[in-house]
C-alpha positions as MATLAB code, in Angstrom:
seq = 'MGRLTQGFILALLLAVFTVSFKIVMFFVLLMGRVFYWLCLYPLYIAFYIGLYPLIWIVRRVF';
ca = [
     -93.577   20.294  152.422;
     -91.662   18.777  155.337;
     -89.672   16.533  152.998;
     -88.633   19.519  150.854;
     -87.565   21.516  153.928;
     -85.557   18.552  155.225;
     -83.777   18.209  151.870;
     -83.091   21.934  151.768;
     -81.634   21.892  155.298;
     -79.489   18.874  154.386;
     -78.205   20.607  151.231;
     -77.495   23.773  153.224;
     -75.591   21.808  155.881;
     -73.595   20.035  153.175;
     -72.756   23.375  151.514;
     -71.729   24.913  154.853;
     -69.613   21.838  155.654;
     -67.915   21.945  152.228;
     -67.150   25.672  152.476;
     -65.883   25.385  156.062;
     -63.759   22.359  155.094;
     -62.192   24.332  152.221;
     -61.520   27.290  154.528;
     -59.980   24.977  157.145;
     -57.801   23.279  154.503;
     -56.689   26.697  153.202;
     -55.718   27.798  156.708;
     -53.959   24.485  157.405;
     -51.889   24.878  154.219;
     -51.207   28.536  155.039;
     -50.167   27.667  158.610;
     -47.974   24.887  157.232;
     -46.222   27.398  154.978;
     -45.925   29.943  157.815;
     -44.632   27.237  160.180;
     -42.096   26.143  157.545;
     -40.821   29.681  156.975;
     -40.797   30.668  160.660;
     -39.463   27.462  162.223;
     -37.824   25.137  159.719;
     -36.045   27.708  157.552;
     -34.154   29.419  160.442;
     -33.309   25.953  161.817;
     -31.947   25.010  158.402;
     -29.835   28.200  158.293;
     -28.695   27.693  161.906;
     -27.771   24.095  161.069;
     -25.579   25.258  158.177;
     -24.050   28.065  160.279;
     -23.312   25.501  163.009;
     -21.982   23.004  160.483;
     -19.436   25.352  158.865;
     -17.193   25.831  161.964;
     -17.471   22.096  162.658;
     -16.222   21.248  159.155;
     -13.503   23.898  159.533;
     -12.352   22.432  162.899;
     -12.366   18.898  161.487;
     -10.242   20.041  158.522;
      -7.815   21.850  160.838;
      -7.442   18.873  163.183;
      -7.249   16.014  160.647;
];
């Protein structure tokens, strides 16, 4: 009886670990996407906005 209970607890722990791992991975991927859209995308746009006058000045000077 004890052996069966131990196996059941182990299987339950493994299932809980697997589910929690999948949830964590989902949130990590979601946060990665959110981080990309909130931080990297505006930086990318700002970089291009900052680059345009620089290119314009360089063309005017040289």
